[in-house]
CSV table of C-alpha atoms in Angstrom, one decimal:
chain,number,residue,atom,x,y,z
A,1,UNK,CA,-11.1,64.8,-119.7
A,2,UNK,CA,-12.5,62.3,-122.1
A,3,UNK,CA,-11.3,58.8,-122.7
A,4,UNK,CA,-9.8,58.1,-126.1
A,5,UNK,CA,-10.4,54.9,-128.0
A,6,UNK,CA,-8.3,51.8,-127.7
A,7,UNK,CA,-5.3,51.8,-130.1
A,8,UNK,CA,-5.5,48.3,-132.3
A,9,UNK,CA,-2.3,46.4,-132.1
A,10,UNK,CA,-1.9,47.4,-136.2
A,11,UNK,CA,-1.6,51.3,-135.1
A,12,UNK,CA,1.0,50.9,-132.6
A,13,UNK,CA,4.3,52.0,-133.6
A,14,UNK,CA,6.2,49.1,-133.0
A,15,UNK,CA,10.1,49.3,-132.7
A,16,UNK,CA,9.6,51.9,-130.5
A,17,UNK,CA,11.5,51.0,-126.7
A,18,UNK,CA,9.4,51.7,-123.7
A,19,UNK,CA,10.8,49.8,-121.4
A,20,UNK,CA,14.6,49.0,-121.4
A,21,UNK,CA,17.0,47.5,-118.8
A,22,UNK,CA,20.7,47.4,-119.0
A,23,UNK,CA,22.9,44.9,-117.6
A,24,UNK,CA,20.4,44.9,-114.4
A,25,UNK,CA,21.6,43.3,-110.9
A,26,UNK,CA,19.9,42.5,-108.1
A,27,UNK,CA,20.8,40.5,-104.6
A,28,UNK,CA,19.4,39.3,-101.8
A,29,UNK,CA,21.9,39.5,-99.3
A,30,UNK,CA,24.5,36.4,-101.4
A,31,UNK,CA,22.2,35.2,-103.6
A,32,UNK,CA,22.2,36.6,-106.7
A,33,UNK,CA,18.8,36.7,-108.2
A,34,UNK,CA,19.3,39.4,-111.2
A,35,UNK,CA,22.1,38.6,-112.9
A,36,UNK,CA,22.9,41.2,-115.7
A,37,UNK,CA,19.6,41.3,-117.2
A,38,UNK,CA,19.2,43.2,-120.8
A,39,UNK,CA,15.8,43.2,-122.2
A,40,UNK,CA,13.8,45.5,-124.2
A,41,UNK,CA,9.7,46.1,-124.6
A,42,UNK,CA,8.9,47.9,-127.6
A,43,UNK,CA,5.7,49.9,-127.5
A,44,UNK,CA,2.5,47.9,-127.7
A,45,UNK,CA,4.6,44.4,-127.6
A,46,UNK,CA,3.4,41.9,-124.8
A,47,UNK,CA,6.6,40.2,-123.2
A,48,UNK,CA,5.7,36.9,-121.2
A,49,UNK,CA,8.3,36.6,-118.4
A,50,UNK,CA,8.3,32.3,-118.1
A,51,UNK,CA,10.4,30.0,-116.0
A,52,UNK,CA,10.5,27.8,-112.8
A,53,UNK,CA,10.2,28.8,-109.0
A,54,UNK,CA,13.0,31.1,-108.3
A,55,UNK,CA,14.1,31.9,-111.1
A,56,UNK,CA,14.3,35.9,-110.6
A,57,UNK,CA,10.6,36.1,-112.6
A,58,UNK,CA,8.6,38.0,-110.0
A,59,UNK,CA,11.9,40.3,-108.9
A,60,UNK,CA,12.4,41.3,-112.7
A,61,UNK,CA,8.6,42.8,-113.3
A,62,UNK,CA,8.4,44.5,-109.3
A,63,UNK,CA,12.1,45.9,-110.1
A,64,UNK,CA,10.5,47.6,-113.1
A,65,UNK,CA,8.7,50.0,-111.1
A,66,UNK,CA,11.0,50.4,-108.2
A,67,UNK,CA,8.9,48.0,-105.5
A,68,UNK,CA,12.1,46.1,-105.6
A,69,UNK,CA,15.4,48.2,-105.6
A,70,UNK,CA,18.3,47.2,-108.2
A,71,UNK,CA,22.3,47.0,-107.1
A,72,UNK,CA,23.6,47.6,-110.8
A,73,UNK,CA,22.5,48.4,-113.9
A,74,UNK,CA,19.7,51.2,-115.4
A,75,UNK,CA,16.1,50.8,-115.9
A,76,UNK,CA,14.7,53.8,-118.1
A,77,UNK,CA,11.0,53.4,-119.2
A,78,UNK,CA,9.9,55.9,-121.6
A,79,UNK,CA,13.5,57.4,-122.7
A,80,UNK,CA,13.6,58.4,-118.5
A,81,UNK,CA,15.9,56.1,-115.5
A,82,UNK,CA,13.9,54.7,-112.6
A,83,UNK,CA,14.4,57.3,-110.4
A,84,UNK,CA,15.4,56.5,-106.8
A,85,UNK,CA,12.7,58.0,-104.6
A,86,UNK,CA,10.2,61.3,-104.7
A,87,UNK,CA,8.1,62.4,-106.4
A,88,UNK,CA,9.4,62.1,-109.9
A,89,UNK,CA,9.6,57.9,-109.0
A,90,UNK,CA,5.5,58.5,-108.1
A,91,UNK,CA,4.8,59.8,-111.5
A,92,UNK,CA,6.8,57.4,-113.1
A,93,UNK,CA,5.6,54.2,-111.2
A,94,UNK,CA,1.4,56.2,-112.4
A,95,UNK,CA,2.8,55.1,-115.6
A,96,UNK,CA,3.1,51.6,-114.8
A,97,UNK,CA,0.3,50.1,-113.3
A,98,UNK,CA,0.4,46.9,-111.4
A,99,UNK,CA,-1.6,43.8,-110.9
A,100,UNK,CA,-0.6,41.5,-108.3
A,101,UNK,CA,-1.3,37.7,-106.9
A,102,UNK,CA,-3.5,38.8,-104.4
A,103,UNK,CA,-6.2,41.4,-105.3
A,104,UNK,CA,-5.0,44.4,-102.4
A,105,UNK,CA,-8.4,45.9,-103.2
A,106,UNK,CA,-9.4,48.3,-99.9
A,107,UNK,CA,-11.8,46.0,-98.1
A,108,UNK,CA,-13.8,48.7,-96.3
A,109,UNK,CA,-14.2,50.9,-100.1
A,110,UNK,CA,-16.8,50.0,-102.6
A,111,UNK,CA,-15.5,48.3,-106.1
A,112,UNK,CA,-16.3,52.1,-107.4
A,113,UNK,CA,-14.6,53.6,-104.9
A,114,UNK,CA,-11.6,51.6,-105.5
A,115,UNK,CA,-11.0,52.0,-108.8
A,116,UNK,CA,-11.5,55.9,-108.7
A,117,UNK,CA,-9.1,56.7,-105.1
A,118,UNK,CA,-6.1,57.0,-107.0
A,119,UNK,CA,-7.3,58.8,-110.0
A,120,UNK,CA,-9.2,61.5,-107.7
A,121,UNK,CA,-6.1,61.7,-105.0
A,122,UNK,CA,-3.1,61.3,-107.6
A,123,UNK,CA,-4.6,62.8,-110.7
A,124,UNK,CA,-6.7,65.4,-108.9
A,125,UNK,CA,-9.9,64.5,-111.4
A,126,UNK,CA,-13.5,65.8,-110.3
A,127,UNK,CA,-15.3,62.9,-108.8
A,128,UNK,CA,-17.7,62.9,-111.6
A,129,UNK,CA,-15.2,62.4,-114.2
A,130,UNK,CA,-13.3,60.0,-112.4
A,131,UNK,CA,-16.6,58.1,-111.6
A,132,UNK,CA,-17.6,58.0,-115.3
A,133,UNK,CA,-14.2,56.6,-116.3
A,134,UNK,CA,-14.5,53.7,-113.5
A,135,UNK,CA,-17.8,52.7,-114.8
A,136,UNK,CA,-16.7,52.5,-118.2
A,137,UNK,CA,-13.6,50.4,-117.1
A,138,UNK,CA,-15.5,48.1,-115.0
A,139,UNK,CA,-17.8,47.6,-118.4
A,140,UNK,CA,-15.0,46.8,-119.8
A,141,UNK,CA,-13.5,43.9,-117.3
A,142,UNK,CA,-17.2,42.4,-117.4
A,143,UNK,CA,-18.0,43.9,-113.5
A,144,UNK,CA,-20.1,47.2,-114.0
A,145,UNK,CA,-22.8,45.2,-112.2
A,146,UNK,CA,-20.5,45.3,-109.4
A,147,UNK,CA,-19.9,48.8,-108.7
A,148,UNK,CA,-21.4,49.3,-105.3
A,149,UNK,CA,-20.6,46.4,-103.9
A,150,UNK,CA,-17.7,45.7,-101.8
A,151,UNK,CA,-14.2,43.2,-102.3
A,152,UNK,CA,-15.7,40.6,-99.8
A,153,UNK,CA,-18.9,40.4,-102.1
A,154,UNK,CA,-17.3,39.0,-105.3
A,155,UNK,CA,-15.5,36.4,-106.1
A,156,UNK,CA,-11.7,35.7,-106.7
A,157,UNK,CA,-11.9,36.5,-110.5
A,158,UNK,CA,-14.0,39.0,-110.7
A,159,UNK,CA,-11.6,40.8,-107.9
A,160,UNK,CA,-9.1,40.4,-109.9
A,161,UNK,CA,-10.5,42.4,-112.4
A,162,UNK,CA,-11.6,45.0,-110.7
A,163,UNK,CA,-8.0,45.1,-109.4
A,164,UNK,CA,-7.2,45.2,-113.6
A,165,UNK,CA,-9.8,48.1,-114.0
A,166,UNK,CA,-8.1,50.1,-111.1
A,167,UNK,CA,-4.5,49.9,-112.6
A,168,UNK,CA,-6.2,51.0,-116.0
A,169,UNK,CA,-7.7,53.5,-114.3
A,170,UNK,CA,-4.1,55.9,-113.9
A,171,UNK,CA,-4.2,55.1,-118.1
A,172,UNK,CA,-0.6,53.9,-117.5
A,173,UNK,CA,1.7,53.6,-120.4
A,174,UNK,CA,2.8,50.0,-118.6
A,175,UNK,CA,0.9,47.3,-117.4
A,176,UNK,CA,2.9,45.0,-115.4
A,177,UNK,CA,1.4,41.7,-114.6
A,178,UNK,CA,2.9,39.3,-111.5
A,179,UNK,CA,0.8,36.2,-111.4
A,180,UNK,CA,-2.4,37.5,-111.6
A,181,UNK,CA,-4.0,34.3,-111.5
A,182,UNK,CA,-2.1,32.1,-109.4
A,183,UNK,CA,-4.3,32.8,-106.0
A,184,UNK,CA,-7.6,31.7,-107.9
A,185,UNK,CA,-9.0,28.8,-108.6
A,186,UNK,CA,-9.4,27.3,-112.3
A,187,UNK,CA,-12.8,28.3,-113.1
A,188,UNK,CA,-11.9,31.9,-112.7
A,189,UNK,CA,-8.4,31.6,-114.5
A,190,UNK,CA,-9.9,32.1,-118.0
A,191,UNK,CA,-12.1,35.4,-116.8
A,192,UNK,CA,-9.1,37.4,-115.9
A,193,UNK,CA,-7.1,35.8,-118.5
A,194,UNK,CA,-9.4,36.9,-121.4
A,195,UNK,CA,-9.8,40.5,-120.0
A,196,UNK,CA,-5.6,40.6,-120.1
A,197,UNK,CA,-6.0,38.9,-124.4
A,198,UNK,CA,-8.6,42.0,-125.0
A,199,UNK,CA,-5.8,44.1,-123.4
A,200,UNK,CA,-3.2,42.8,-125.7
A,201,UNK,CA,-5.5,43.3,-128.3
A,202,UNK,CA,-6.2,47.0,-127.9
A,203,UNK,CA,-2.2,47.5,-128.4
A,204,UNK,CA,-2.2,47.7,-124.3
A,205,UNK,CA,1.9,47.7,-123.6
A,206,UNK,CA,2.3,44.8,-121.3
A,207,UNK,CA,5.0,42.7,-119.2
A,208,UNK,CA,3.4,39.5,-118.0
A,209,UNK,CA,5.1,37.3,-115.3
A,210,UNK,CA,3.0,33.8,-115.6
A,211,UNK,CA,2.8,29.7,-115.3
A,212,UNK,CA,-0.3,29.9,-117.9
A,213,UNK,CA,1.5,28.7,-120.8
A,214,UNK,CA,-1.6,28.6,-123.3
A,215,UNK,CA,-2.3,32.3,-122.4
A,216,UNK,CA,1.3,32.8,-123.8
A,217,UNK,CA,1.6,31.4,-127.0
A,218,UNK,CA,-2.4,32.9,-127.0
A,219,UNK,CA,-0.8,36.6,-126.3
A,220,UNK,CA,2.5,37.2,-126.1
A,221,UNK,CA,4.7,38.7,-129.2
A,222,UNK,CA,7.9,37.9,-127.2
A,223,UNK,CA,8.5,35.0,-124.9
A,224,UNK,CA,11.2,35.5,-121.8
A,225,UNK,CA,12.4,32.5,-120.6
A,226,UNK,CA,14.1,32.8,-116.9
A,227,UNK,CA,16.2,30.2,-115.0
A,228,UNK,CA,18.4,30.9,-111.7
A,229,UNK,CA,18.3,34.5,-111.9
A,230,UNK,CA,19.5,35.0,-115.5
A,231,UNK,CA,17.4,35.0,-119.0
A,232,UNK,CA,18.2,32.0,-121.0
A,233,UNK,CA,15.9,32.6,-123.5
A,234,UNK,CA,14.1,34.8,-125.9
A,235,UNK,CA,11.8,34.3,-128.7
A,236,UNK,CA,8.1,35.0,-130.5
A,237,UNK,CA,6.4,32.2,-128.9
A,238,UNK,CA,5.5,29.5,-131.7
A,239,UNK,CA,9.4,29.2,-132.3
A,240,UNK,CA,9.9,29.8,-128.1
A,241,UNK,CA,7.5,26.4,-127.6
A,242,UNK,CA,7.8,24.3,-131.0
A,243,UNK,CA,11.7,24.9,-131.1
A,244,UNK,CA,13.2,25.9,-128.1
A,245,UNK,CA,17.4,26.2,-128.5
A,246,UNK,CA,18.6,25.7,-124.9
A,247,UNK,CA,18.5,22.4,-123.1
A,248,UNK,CA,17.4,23.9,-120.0
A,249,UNK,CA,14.3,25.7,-121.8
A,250,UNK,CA,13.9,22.4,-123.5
A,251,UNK,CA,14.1,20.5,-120.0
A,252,UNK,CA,11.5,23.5,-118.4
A,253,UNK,CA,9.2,22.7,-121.4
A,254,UNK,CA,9.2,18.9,-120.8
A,255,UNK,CA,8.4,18.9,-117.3
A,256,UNK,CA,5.2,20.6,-118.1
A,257,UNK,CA,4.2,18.5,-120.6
A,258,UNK,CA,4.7,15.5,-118.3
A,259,UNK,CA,2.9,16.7,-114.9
């Protein structure tokens, strides 16, 4: 199997759905933290999920790929519903891969060995190929130099990006992005940060759940803005930031500016 090149952003077909959700619910026991949620990811498009604590952000991206079940409403991703369990929801969630907070990196496997477990066990790809893909990912986050170590040896960022080079890794249609910087401390926000603008770059489909508001106006082509469990909000992000049309985006906005 050889890797193909990265598809620039101007050969993507947009206008193309890969992701869509209709009229979504979800609930934790009374609270209602989806509430009918309708939103659509075009091929290639980078959507920025935005929005305070609680809002229903993090539940909306792990509902995507089933870590989070839904009580009403269809997700389909790729023209296909979210299936319910089985097999067919394992090849459908190796279509979406998924970065976390924390890094969930095995702690006792070498960064190599990470990123290449799933390809070898889910994808069944000779070790050699598998190897030669992970060393070219790892290139590609800025860790090659890496490889042998282990998790404990590196820092917060540059686990993180492993962690981004083992999602890419299952050369997922979807990458699905909740917090990925929040556990790490400033100096190693803009590492993982640029890896996830080269990604956006190379026409990398992407739903990003995030407080880093330069990164979005830097990367997204759609802003989501999220309060109490509904969306309230959507927009390209220069009109979502310079011109936002609800008060409560407006009132979400300001409290940034002024802490």
């Amino acid at each position: 199997m050889t890797s193909s090149p990265p598809t620039s952003p101007s050969s993507v077909h947009r206008g193309d759905p890969l992701v869509v959700l209709e009229r979504v619910d979800k609930y934790y026991g009374d609270q209602h933290v989806l509430q009918a949620i309708d939103l659509r990811v075009d091929r290639g498009e980078v959507v920025i999920v935005i929005g305070p604590s609680g809002s229903g952000k993090s539940t909306l991206c792990r509902a995507i790929n089933r870590l989070e079940t839904i009580d009403g409403g269809q997700i389909t991703i790729d023209g296909i519903p979210l299936p319910a369990e089985g097999r067919a929801l394992a090849e459908l969630r190796s279509d979406a891969g998924m970065v976390f907070q924390s890094f969930n990196l095995f702690a006792h496997k070498t960064i190599l060995q990470n990123v290449t477990l799933a390809p070898r066990k889910v994808r069944r790809l000779p070790k050699a190929v598998a190897e030669e893909r992970a060393l070219q990912l790892l290139d590609r986050v800025g860790v090659a130099s890496q490889a042998h170590k282990y998790p404990a040896q590196l820092s917060g960022g540059q686990q993180q990006r492993v962690a981004i080079a083992r999602a890419l890794a299952m050369e997922p249609k979807l990458m699905l992005f909740d917090e990925p910087t929040s556990a790490l401390d400033p100096e190693m926000i803009t590492e993982v940060l640029d890896v996830m603008v080269g990604l956006a770059r190379d026409g990398m489909t992407m739903i990003v759940v995030t407080h880093e508001m330069g990164f979005a106006r830097r990367a997204a082509d759609h802003v989501v803005f999220m309060a109490d469990g509904k969306i309230v909000e959507q927009a390209p992000p220069g009109e979502f930031f310079d011109a936002p049309k609800t008060d409560r985006a407006r009132e979400f906005l300001s409290n940034l500016l002024t802490h």
